[in-house]
Coordinates of C-alpha atoms and ligand atoms in Angstrom, one line a residue:
M6 CA 43.3 115.1 6.8
D7 CA 41.4 112.6 4.7
F8 CA 43.7 110.0 3.1
E9 CA 41.0 108.0 1.4
F10 CA 40.2 108.1 -2.3
S11 CA 36.9 109.2 -3.5
E12 CA 34.1 106.7 -4.3
E13 CA 34.7 107.1 -8.0
Q14 CA 38.4 106.6 -7.6
Q15 CA 37.9 103.5 -5.5
T16 CA 35.5 102.1 -8.1
F17 CA 38.2 102.6 -10.7
A18 CA 40.8 100.8 -8.6
K19 CA 38.3 97.9 -8.2
D20 CA 37.8 97.8 -12.0
V21 CA 41.6 97.7 -12.5
E22 CA 41.9 94.9 -9.9
A23 CA 39.2 92.8 -11.6
F24 CA 40.9 93.3 -14.9
L25 CA 44.2 92.3 -13.6
D26 CA 42.7 89.2 -11.9
A27 CA 41.2 88.3 -15.2
H28 CA 44.6 88.7 -17.0
D29 CA 46.8 87.2 -14.3
D30 CA 49.8 85.5 -16.0
P31 CA 53.1 84.6 -14.5
E32 CA 54.8 85.6 -17.7
V33 CA 53.6 89.1 -17.2
F34 CA 53.5 89.6 -13.4
D35 CA 56.5 88.7 -11.3
V36 CA 57.0 90.4 -8.0
T37 CA 60.5 89.0 -7.6
R38 CA 61.7 91.3 -10.3
E39 CA 61.2 94.0 -7.7
N40 CA 61.2 97.6 -9.1
M41 CA 62.6 96.5 -12.5
A42 CA 59.2 94.7 -13.1
Q43 CA 58.1 98.0 -14.5
I44 CA 59.8 97.6 -17.9
V45 CA 58.0 96.1 -20.9
D46 CA 60.7 93.8 -22.1
T47 CA 59.0 90.6 -23.3
P48 CA 56.4 89.8 -26.0
E49 CA 54.0 88.8 -23.3
R50 CA 54.4 92.0 -21.4
R51 CA 54.0 94.0 -24.6
A52 CA 50.8 92.1 -25.5
F53 CA 49.5 92.9 -22.0
M54 CA 50.2 96.6 -22.4
G55 CA 48.3 96.4 -25.7
K56 CA 45.3 95.2 -23.7
L57 CA 45.6 98.1 -21.3
A58 CA 45.7 100.4 -24.4
K59 CA 42.4 98.8 -25.6
K60 CA 40.8 99.6 -22.3
N61 CA 41.8 103.3 -22.9
W62 CA 43.9 103.2 -19.7
L63 CA 47.1 104.4 -21.2
G64 CA 46.1 108.0 -22.1
I65 CA 44.3 108.8 -18.9
T66 CA 45.8 112.2 -18.5
W67 CA 46.6 112.9 -22.1
P68 CA 44.5 115.6 -23.9
T69 CA 41.6 114.3 -26.1
E70 CA 43.3 115.9 -29.0
Y71 CA 46.0 113.2 -28.8
G72 CA 43.7 110.3 -28.1
G73 CA 43.7 110.7 -24.3
T74 CA 40.7 111.0 -21.9
E75 CA 41.9 114.1 -20.0
G76 CA 41.3 112.4 -16.6
D77 CA 42.8 113.3 -13.3
G78 CA 46.4 112.1 -12.7
V79 CA 45.2 110.3 -9.6
Y80 CA 43.7 107.6 -11.8
E81 CA 47.1 107.1 -13.5
Y82 CA 48.6 106.7 -10.0
L83 CA 45.9 104.1 -9.0
L84 CA 46.5 102.1 -12.2
N85 CA 50.2 102.1 -11.8
E86 CA 50.1 101.2 -8.1
Q87 CA 47.9 98.2 -9.0
L88 CA 50.3 97.1 -11.7
A89 CA 53.4 97.6 -9.5
G90 CA 51.8 95.7 -6.6
R91 CA 51.7 92.6 -8.7
G92 CA 55.1 93.0 -10.3
G93 CA 53.6 94.0 -13.7
P94 CA 54.8 96.3 -16.5
Q95 CA 54.0 99.9 -15.9
I96 CA 53.2 103.1 -17.7
G97 CA 55.8 105.6 -16.5
K98 CA 58.2 105.9 -19.4
G99 CA 56.4 106.1 -22.7
I100 CA 53.2 107.7 -21.5
G101 CA 54.8 109.8 -18.9
I102 CA 58.3 111.0 -19.6
I103 CA 58.3 110.8 -23.4
G104 CA 54.7 111.2 -24.2
K105 CA 54.1 114.2 -21.9
T106 CA 57.2 115.9 -23.0
L107 CA 56.3 115.5 -26.6
I108 CA 52.8 116.8 -26.0
A109 CA 54.3 119.9 -24.2
H110 CA 57.3 120.6 -26.4
G111 CA 57.4 118.3 -29.5
S112 CA 56.9 119.3 -33.1
D113 CA 53.8 118.3 -35.0
K114 CA 55.9 115.7 -36.9
L115 CA 57.1 114.0 -33.7
K116 CA 53.7 114.1 -32.1
A117 CA 52.1 112.5 -35.2
E118 CA 54.7 109.8 -35.4
F119 CA 55.1 108.8 -31.8
L120 CA 52.0 109.7 -29.8
P121 CA 49.7 107.1 -31.5
Q122 CA 52.3 104.4 -31.1
I123 CA 52.8 105.2 -27.4
L124 CA 49.0 105.2 -26.8
N125 CA 48.6 101.9 -28.5
A126 CA 51.6 100.3 -26.7
E127 CA 53.4 99.7 -30.0
V128 CA 56.7 101.3 -29.1
E129 CA 59.3 101.0 -26.3
F130 CA 61.9 103.5 -25.3
A131 CA 65.2 103.6 -23.5
V132 CA 66.1 106.8 -21.7
G133 CA 69.7 108.0 -22.0
Y134 CA 70.8 110.7 -19.6
S135 CA 73.6 109.2 -17.5
E136 CA 77.2 108.9 -18.7
P137 CA 80.4 107.7 -17.0
D138 CA 81.1 111.2 -15.7
A139 CA 77.6 112.5 -15.5
G140 CA 75.2 110.6 -13.2
S141 CA 74.1 112.7 -10.2
D142 CA 75.2 115.7 -12.1
A143 CA 73.4 114.8 -15.3
A144 CA 73.8 118.3 -16.7
A145 CA 77.5 117.5 -17.1
M146 CA 76.7 115.1 -20.0
K147 CA 79.2 115.2 -22.8
L148 CA 77.7 113.0 -25.6
K149 CA 78.6 115.3 -28.5
A150 CA 76.0 116.5 -31.1
E151 CA 77.5 118.5 -33.9
P152 CA 75.5 120.2 -36.6
T153 CA 76.1 118.6 -40.0
T154 CA 74.4 117.8 -43.4
V155 CA 74.3 114.2 -44.8
D156 CA 72.9 113.6 -48.3
G157 CA 71.3 117.0 -48.2
V158 CA 69.6 116.4 -44.9
E159 CA 70.4 118.8 -42.1
G160 CA 70.9 117.2 -38.7
W161 CA 73.3 116.3 -36.0
M162 CA 76.2 113.9 -35.7
L163 CA 76.3 112.2 -32.3
N164 CA 79.5 110.7 -30.8
G165 CA 80.3 109.5 -27.3
Q166 CA 79.0 107.2 -24.6
K167 CA 76.0 106.7 -22.3
T168 CA 75.9 104.3 -19.4
W169 CA 73.2 102.7 -17.2
T170 CA 70.7 102.8 -20.0
T171 CA 68.0 100.4 -18.9
S172 CA 65.9 98.9 -21.7
A173 CA 68.5 99.7 -24.5
H174 CA 68.7 96.0 -25.4
F175 CA 65.1 95.7 -26.4
A176 CA 63.8 99.2 -26.9
D177 CA 62.8 100.6 -30.3
W178 CA 63.8 104.2 -29.8
Y179 CA 66.4 106.0 -27.7
W180 CA 65.3 109.2 -25.9
V181 CA 68.8 110.6 -25.4
G182 CA 70.3 113.9 -24.2
A183 CA 73.4 115.3 -26.0
R184 CA 75.5 118.4 -25.8
T185 CA 74.7 120.7 -28.7
N186 CA 76.3 123.9 -27.2
P187 CA 79.6 123.3 -25.4
D188 CA 80.1 127.0 -24.7
A189 CA 76.8 127.6 -22.8
P190 CA 76.5 127.0 -19.1
K191 CA 76.2 123.2 -18.7
W192 CA 72.4 123.0 -18.2
N193 CA 71.7 125.3 -21.2
G194 CA 73.5 123.4 -23.9
I195 CA 71.7 120.1 -24.0
T196 CA 69.2 118.9 -26.5
L197 CA 67.0 115.8 -26.5
F198 CA 66.9 113.5 -29.5
L199 CA 64.9 110.5 -30.6
V200 CA 67.2 107.9 -32.3
P201 CA 66.3 104.5 -33.5
M202 CA 67.9 102.0 -31.1
N203 CA 68.9 99.7 -34.0
H204 CA 71.0 102.4 -35.7
E205 CA 74.0 100.6 -37.2
N206 CA 76.5 103.0 -35.5
I207 CA 75.1 102.4 -32.0
T208 CA 76.8 99.6 -30.0
I209 CA 75.0 98.3 -26.8
T210 CA 76.8 96.2 -24.2
G211 CA 75.1 94.7 -21.1
I212 CA 75.8 95.5 -17.4
W213 CA 74.3 93.0 -15.0
T214 CA 73.2 94.5 -11.7
M215 CA 73.4 92.9 -8.3
G216 CA 69.6 92.7 -8.5
D217 CA 69.8 90.3 -11.5
E218 CA 68.4 92.8 -14.0
R219 CA 70.2 94.1 -17.0
T220 CA 71.1 97.7 -17.8
N221 CA 73.5 98.8 -20.6
E222 CA 76.4 100.9 -21.9
V223 CA 75.6 102.6 -25.2
F224 CA 78.3 103.8 -27.6
F225 CA 77.7 106.3 -30.4
D226 CA 80.1 106.3 -33.3
D227 CA 79.1 108.8 -35.9
V228 CA 75.3 108.5 -35.4
F229 CA 73.5 110.9 -37.8
V230 CA 70.2 112.2 -36.5
P231 CA 68.0 114.3 -38.9
G232 CA 67.2 117.7 -37.5
D233 CA 63.5 117.0 -37.1
Y234 CA 64.2 114.3 -34.6
A235 CA 65.4 116.9 -32.1
V236 CA 62.8 117.3 -29.4
G237 CA 61.5 120.9 -28.8
E238 CA 64.0 123.7 -28.8
I239 CA 67.7 123.2 -29.3
D240 CA 69.7 123.6 -26.0
K241 CA 66.5 123.3 -23.9
G242 CA 66.7 119.6 -23.3
F243 CA 67.9 119.7 -19.7
Q244 CA 64.8 121.8 -18.7
Y245 CA 62.5 119.2 -20.3
I246 CA 64.4 116.4 -18.5
S247 CA 64.1 118.0 -15.1
Q248 CA 60.4 118.8 -15.5
A249 CA 59.5 115.3 -16.6
L250 CA 61.5 113.7 -13.7
D251 CA 59.8 115.8 -11.0
L252 CA 56.4 114.7 -12.3
E253 CA 57.2 111.1 -12.9
R254 CA 59.0 110.0 -9.7
F255 CA 55.8 108.5 -8.3
T256 CA 55.5 106.2 -11.3
M257 CA 59.1 105.2 -11.1
F258 CA 59.1 104.4 -7.4
T259 CA 55.7 103.0 -6.4
Y260 CA 54.4 102.3 -2.9
A261 CA 52.5 99.0 -3.6
P262 CA 55.6 96.8 -3.9
I263 CA 56.8 98.0 -0.6
K264 CA 53.5 97.1 1.0
Q265 CA 53.6 93.8 -0.8
R266 CA 57.1 93.0 0.7
L267 CA 55.9 94.1 4.1
D268 CA 52.9 91.7 3.8
V269 CA 55.3 88.9 2.9
L270 CA 57.4 89.5 6.0
T271 CA 54.3 90.0 8.3
E272 CA 52.8 86.7 7.1
Y273 CA 56.2 85.0 7.8
V274 CA 56.5 86.4 11.2
Q275 CA 52.9 85.4 12.1
E276 CA 53.6 81.8 11.1
A277 CA 57.3 81.1 11.9
T278 CA 58.6 79.7 15.2
R279 CA 62.0 80.1 17.0
D280 CA 63.1 77.6 19.6
G281 CA 59.6 76.1 19.5
E282 CA 58.0 79.5 20.3
P283 CA 55.9 81.6 17.8
L284 CA 58.2 84.3 16.4
I285 CA 55.4 86.8 16.9
D286 CA 55.6 86.4 20.7
D287 CA 59.2 87.7 20.7
E288 CA 59.3 91.2 22.1
V289 CA 62.1 92.5 19.9
T290 CA 60.4 91.1 16.8
R291 CA 57.1 92.7 17.7
A292 CA 58.8 96.1 18.3
K293 CA 60.6 95.8 14.9
M294 CA 57.4 94.9 13.1
A295 CA 55.5 97.8 14.7
H296 CA 58.2 100.1 13.6
L297 CA 58.2 98.8 10.1
H298 CA 54.4 99.1 9.8
T299 CA 54.5 102.7 11.2
E300 CA 57.2 103.7 8.7
A301 CA 55.1 102.1 5.9
A302 CA 52.2 104.3 6.9
V303 CA 54.5 107.3 6.7
A304 CA 55.8 106.3 3.3
R305 CA 52.2 106.1 2.0
A306 CA 51.3 109.5 3.5
I307 CA 54.4 111.1 2.0
G308 CA 53.6 109.4 -1.3
L309 CA 50.0 110.8 -1.3
K310 CA 51.2 114.3 -0.5
F311 CA 53.5 114.1 -3.5
V312 CA 50.9 112.6 -5.8
A313 CA 48.4 115.4 -4.8
A314 CA 51.0 118.0 -5.6
A315 CA 52.1 116.3 -8.8
V316 CA 48.5 115.9 -10.0
K317 CA 47.7 119.5 -9.4
V318 CA 50.8 120.7 -11.3
E319 CA 50.2 118.2 -14.1
K320 CA 46.7 119.5 -14.5
A321 CA 47.8 123.1 -14.6
H322 CA 50.5 122.1 -17.1
R323 CA 47.9 120.4 -19.3
E324 CA 45.6 123.4 -19.2
G325 CA 48.4 125.5 -20.6
A326 CA 49.7 127.2 -17.5
T327 CA 53.3 128.4 -18.1
E328 CA 54.1 129.5 -14.5
F329 CA 54.0 126.5 -12.2
Q330 CA 56.3 125.1 -9.6
P331 CA 56.9 121.3 -10.0
P332 CA 56.8 119.4 -6.7
T333 CA 60.5 118.9 -6.6
V334 CA 60.9 118.8 -2.9
E335 CA 58.0 116.5 -2.4
A336 CA 59.4 114.2 -5.1
S337 CA 62.7 114.1 -3.3
E338 CA 61.2 113.5 0.1
Y339 CA 59.1 110.6 -1.3
K340 CA 62.0 109.0 -3.3
L341 CA 64.4 109.3 -0.4
F342 CA 62.1 108.0 2.3
T343 CA 60.6 105.1 0.4
T344 CA 63.8 103.8 -1.2
E345 CA 65.7 104.0 2.1
Y346 CA 62.8 102.4 3.9
S347 CA 62.8 99.6 1.4
K348 CA 66.4 98.9 2.4
R349 CA 65.5 98.9 6.1
L350 CA 62.6 96.5 5.4
A351 CA 64.9 94.2 3.4
D352 CA 67.5 94.2 6.3
A353 CA 64.7 93.3 8.7
S354 CA 63.5 90.5 6.4
M355 CA 67.0 89.0 6.3
D356 CA 67.4 89.3 10.1
L357 CA 64.0 87.8 10.9
G358 CA 64.3 85.1 8.3
A359 CA 67.5 84.0 10.0
P360 CA 70.2 81.9 8.1
G361 CA 67.6 80.4 5.7
S362 CA 66.9 83.9 4.3
Q363 CA 70.2 83.6 2.4
L364 CA 68.7 81.0 0.1
R365 CA 68.1 82.2 -3.4
V366 CA 64.8 83.8 -4.5
K367 CA 62.1 81.4 -5.7
T368 CA 63.5 78.6 -3.4
A369 CA 60.2 77.2 -2.1
E370 CA 61.5 75.9 1.2
A371 CA 63.3 79.2 2.1
P372 CA 61.7 81.6 4.5
M373 CA 59.5 83.9 2.4
A374 CA 60.4 81.7 -0.6
G375 CA 63.7 83.6 -0.8
R376 CA 62.1 87.0 -1.2
A377 CA 64.3 88.5 1.6
E378 CA 67.4 87.6 -0.4
S379 CA 66.2 89.2 -3.6
T380 CA 64.9 92.4 -2.0
Y381 CA 68.1 92.7 0.0
R382 CA 70.1 92.8 -3.2
Y383 CA 67.7 94.8 -5.3
T384 CA 66.6 97.6 -3.0
V385 CA 70.1 99.0 -2.9
I386 CA 69.7 99.9 -6.6
D387 CA 66.6 102.0 -6.0
T388 CA 68.6 104.3 -3.7
I389 CA 70.9 105.1 -6.7
G390 CA 68.8 105.0 -9.9
G391 CA 66.6 108.0 -10.6
G392 CA 68.8 110.2 -8.4
A393 CA 70.9 108.9 -5.4
S394 CA 69.8 109.5 -1.8
E395 CA 72.5 112.1 -1.2
V396 CA 71.3 114.1 -4.1
Q397 CA 67.7 113.9 -2.8
R398 CA 69.0 115.2 0.6
N399 CA 70.7 118.1 -1.2
I400 CA 67.5 119.0 -2.9
I401 CA 65.5 118.9 0.3
A402 CA 68.1 120.9 2.2
R403 CA 68.5 123.6 -0.4
R404 CA 65.1 124.0 -1.9
G405 CA 62.9 122.8 0.9
L406 CA 64.8 124.1 3.9
G407 CA 66.6 127.1 2.3
L408 CA 70.0 125.9 3.4
P409 CA 73.1 127.2 1.5
R410 CA 74.1 125.5 -1.8
N411 CA 76.9 123.0 -1.4
F412 CA 77.2 121.6 -5.0
Ligands
LIG2 C1 69.9 99.9 -12.1 C2 70.1 101.2 -12.7 C3 69.4 101.6 -13.7 C4 69.6 102.9 -14.3 N1 68.9 103.3 -15.4 C5 69.1 104.5 -16.0 C6 68.5 104.8 -17.2 O1 67.7 104.0 -17.8 N2 68.9 106.0 -17.8 C7 69.7 106.8 -17.3 O2 70.0 107.9 -17.8 N3 70.3 106.5 -16.1 C8 70.0 105.4 -15.4 N4 70.7 105.1 -14.2 C9 71.7 106.0 -13.7 C10 71.4 106.7 -12.4 O3 70.5 107.7 -12.7 C11 72.7 107.1 -11.8 O4 73.4 105.9 -11.4 C12 72.5 108.0 -10.6 O5 72.0 109.2 -11.1 C13 73.9 108.2 -9.9 O6 74.9 108.5 -10.7 P1 76.3 107.8 -10.7 O7 76.0 106.3 -10.8 O8 77.1 108.3 -11.8 O9 76.9 108.1 -9.3 P2 77.7 109.4 -8.9 O10 77.0 110.6 -9.4 O11 79.1 109.2 -9.4 O12 77.7 109.3 -7.4 C14 78.5 108.5 -6.6 C15 78.2 108.8 -5.1 O13 78.4 110.2 -4.8 C16 77.3 110.8 -4.3 N5 77.2 112.2 -4.7 C17 77.3 112.6 -6.0 N6 77.1 114.0 -6.0 C18 76.9 114.4 -4.8 C19 76.7 115.7 -4.2 N7 76.7 116.8 -4.9 N8 76.6 115.7 -2.8 C20 76.7 114.6 -2.0 N9 76.9 113.3 -2.6 C21 77.0 113.2 -3.9 C22 76.1 110.0 -4.8 O14 75.0 110.1 -4.0 C23 76.7 108.6 -4.8 O15 76.6 108.0 -3.5 C24 70.5 103.8 -13.7 C25 71.2 103.4 -12.5 C26 71.0 102.1 -12.0 C27 71.8 101.7 -10.8

């Protein structure tokens, strides 16, 4: 099996690398933000995404009809990995989840309003699926959407609560799922809406994670949404949500930051000493490092297998195929393995860095400048967000191995 990228793909990756070198800026790129580096939450980061837009790198897989270049998804993967490896903002949410869903299912009005803004990096979204009683089982969401008319405009009145909405405190629009049909089976009664995040009846409160980054609770108190801001068909929202998640997991959980953390640890082990002896001469350390490098190679291979499957399906989807099987099992295998591996790598970094690894991130004199400490705290989050490890195991067991359903 050939794991290398084609010459053309490698040339593209080099172009991206050169562009990022030329635009290197600590206000934009910060690896210590770990996986949360992907959000576009500051003016500097927004401005940088605008530069990517000008390079025509945001609509790589979008149809030309909507301003894209109809390229292969592998280029999107290569771009995103380069951004992620430097702790830069990434393209998953607007271009991927929201843009691609709108292209596939949105009305002409929503396409005309949002697609150009997404392509020009002029709009940021928050994604609201999870609720206090609907996380792993997102289809259990209860945020109520009732049909109503306000000032002669037909629409929906939204009431209830979301939680864990990352980006709500700076986003412009909320991509939110709500229950429009309480009588249908739970996954058939949900509709997706686009709601301005600054709506006066929306209240946002922060939740600070152990990884230092902020996520949010969002409360809806009589939030009226005009009917034409419902996405696609009423009650079909959960199908759209699932489809987008399967295709986007490789943009949400990139491989490059894992490799970057492994490089930091490897460099440390090569230079550090214990009891006057080079750490690298210690047999246990060598075995551990060999194991970590082997597992990293496995993570990369599983990632490429998933990317290949996702790219194929994405292409078929774009070309109008209606019957296709999203790479759900591959997505779960990749998410499960890489995020659990990230925790093992962080554990190893704490162990090998010895007591000094407890010093706070960005402490210059700490082993690995404190990176062990920040990844140790942060990597736990990745095994929960985007679908917890147990849920990924359930998917692999049931859909991949054909084992009986247990939930
Ligand atoms: C930092 C962060 C950012 C997030 N950002 C967003 C966001 O922007 N938008 C959004 O919508 N959501 C977001 N989430 C929510 C995330 O998707 C949920 O936290 C996740 O799906 C788990 O749901 P839960 O927290 O309700 O845990 P629960 O579903 O209550 O799970 C609790 C535990 O039970 C286990 N479990 C649950 N069901 C089963 C089962 N059937 N079999 C075996 N074990 C099971 C889980 O694996 C977990 O260990 C974010 C979460 C975090 C931590």
